[in-house]
PDB file of C-alpha atoms in Angstrom:
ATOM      1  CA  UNK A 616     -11.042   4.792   6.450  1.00  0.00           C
ATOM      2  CA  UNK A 617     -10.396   5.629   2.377  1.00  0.00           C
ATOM      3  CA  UNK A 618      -7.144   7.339   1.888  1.00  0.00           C
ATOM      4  CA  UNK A 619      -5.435   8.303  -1.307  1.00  0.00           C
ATOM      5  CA  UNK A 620      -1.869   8.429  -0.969  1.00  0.00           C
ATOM      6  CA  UNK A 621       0.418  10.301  -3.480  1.00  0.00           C
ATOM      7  CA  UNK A 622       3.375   7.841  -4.142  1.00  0.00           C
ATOM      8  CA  UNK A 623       6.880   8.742  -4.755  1.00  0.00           C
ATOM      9  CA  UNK A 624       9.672   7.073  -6.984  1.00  0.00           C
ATOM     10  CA  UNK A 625       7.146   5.052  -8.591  1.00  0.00           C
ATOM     11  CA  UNK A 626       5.935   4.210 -11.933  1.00  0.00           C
ATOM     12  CA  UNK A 627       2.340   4.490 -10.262  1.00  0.00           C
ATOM     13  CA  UNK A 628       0.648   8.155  -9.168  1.00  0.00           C
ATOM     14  CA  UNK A 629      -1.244   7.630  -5.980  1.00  0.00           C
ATOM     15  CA  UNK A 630      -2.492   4.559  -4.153  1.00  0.00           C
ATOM     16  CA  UNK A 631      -6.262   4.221  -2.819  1.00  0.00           C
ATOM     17  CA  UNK A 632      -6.500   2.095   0.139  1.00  0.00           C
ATOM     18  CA  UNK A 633      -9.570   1.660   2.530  1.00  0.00           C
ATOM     19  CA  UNK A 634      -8.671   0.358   5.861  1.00  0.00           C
ATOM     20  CA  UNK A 635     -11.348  -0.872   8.365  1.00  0.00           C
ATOM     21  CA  UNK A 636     -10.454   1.273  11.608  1.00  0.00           C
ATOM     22  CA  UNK A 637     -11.569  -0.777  14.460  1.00  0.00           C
ATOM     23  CA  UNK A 638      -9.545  -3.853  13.368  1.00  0.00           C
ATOM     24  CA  UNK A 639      -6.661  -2.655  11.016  1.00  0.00           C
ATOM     25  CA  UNK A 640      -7.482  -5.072   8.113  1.00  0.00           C
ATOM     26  CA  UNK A 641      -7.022  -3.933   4.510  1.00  0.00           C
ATOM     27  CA  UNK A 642     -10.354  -3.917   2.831  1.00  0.00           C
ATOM     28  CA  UNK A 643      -8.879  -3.063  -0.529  1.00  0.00           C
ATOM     29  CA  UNK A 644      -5.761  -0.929  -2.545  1.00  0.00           C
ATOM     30  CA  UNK A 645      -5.903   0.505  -6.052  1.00  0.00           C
ATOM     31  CA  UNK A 646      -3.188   1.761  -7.526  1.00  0.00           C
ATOM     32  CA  UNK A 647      -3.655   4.760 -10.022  1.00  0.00           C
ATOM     33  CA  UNK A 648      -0.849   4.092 -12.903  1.00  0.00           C
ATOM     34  CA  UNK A 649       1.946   1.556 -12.861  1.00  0.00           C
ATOM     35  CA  UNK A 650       2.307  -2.269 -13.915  1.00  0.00           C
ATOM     36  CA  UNK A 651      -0.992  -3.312 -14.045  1.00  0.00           C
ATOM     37  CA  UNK A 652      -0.551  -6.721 -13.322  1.00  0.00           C
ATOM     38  CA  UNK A 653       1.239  -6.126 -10.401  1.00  0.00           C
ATOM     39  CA  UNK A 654      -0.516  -3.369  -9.217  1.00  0.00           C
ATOM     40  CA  UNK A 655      -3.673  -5.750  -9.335  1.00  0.00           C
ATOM     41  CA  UNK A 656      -2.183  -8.910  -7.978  1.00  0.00           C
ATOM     42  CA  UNK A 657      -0.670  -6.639  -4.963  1.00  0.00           C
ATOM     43  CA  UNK A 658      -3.970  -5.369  -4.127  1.00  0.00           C
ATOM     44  CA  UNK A 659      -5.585  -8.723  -4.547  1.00  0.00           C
ATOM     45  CA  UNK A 660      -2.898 -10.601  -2.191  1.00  0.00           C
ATOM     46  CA  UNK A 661      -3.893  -7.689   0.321  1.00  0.00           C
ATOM     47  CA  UNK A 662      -7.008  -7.547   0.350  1.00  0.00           C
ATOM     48  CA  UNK A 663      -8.316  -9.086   4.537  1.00  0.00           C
ATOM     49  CA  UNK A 664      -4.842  -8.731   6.044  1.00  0.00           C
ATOM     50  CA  UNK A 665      -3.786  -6.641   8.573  1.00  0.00           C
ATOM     51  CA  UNK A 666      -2.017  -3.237   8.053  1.00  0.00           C
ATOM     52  CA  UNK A 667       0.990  -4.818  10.374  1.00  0.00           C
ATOM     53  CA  UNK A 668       1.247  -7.638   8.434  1.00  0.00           C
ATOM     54  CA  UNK A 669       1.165  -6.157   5.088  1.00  0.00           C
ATOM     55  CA  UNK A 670       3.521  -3.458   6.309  1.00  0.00           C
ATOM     56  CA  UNK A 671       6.063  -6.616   7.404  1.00  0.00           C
ATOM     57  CA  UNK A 672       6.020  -7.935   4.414  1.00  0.00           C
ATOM     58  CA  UNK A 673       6.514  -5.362   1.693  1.00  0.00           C
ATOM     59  CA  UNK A 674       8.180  -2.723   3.303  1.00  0.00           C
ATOM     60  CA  UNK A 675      11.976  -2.017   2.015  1.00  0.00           C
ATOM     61  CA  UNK A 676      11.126  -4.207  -1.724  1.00  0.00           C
ATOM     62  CA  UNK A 677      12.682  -2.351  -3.990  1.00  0.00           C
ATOM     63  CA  UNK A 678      12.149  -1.989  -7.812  1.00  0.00           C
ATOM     64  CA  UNK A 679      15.455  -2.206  -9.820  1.00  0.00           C
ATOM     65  CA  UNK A 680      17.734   0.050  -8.588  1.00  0.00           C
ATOM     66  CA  UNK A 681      14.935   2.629  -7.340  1.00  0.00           C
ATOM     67  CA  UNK A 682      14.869   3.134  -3.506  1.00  0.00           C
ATOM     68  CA  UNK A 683      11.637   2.120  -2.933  1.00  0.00           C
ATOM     69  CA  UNK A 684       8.829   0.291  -5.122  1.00  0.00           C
ATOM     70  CA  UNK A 685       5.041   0.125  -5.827  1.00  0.00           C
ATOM     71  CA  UNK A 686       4.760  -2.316  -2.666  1.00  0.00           C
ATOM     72  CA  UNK A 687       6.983  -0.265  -0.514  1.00  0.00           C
ATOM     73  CA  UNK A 688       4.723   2.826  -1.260  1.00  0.00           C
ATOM     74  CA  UNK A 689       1.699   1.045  -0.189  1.00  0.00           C
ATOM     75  CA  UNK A 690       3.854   0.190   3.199  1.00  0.00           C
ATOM     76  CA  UNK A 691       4.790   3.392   3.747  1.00  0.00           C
ATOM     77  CA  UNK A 692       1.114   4.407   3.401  1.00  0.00           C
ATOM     78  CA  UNK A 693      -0.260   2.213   5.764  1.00  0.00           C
ATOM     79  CA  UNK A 694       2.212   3.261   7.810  1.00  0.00           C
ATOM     80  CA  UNK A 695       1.116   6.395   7.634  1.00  0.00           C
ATOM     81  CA  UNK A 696      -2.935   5.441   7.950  1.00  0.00           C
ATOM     82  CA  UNK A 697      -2.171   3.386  11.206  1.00  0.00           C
ATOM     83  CA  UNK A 698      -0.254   6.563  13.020  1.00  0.00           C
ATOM     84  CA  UNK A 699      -3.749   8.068  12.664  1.00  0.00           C
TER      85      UNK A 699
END
């Protein structure tokens, strides 16, 4: 399942993310805008884990003294993807 997510509090816009369905594994993320080196090594680290797990991991990282980050906006929308 593709999904763009609009992200909020972030340096980056949206978030594409394609999710295989029938087993909840992450088949890849781009993020539109942000630190591009992050951005990209987030999506690489990602990519062929499962939703849960990535969810675990980077949701509540926080960027500086924002409430939330570029990792905790891809949480929150594969959160959101795996409610579906």
């Amino acid at each position: 399942m593709k999904t763009v997510y609009q992200t909020q509090g972030t340096c980056s816009k949206a978030i594409e993310i394609d999710v295989d369905e029938s087993t909840g594994t992450v088949n890849s993320v781009q993020f539109i805008g942000g630190c591009a080196g992050n951005t990209c090594g987030i999506s690489q680290l990602v990519r062929g884990m499962k939703a849960e797990d990535v969810i675990s991991r980077l949701e509540g990282v926080r960027c500086g003294l924002k409430p939330t980050s570029c990792p905790d906006q891809l949480a929150c929308a594969l959160r959101e993807i795996m409610k579906k």
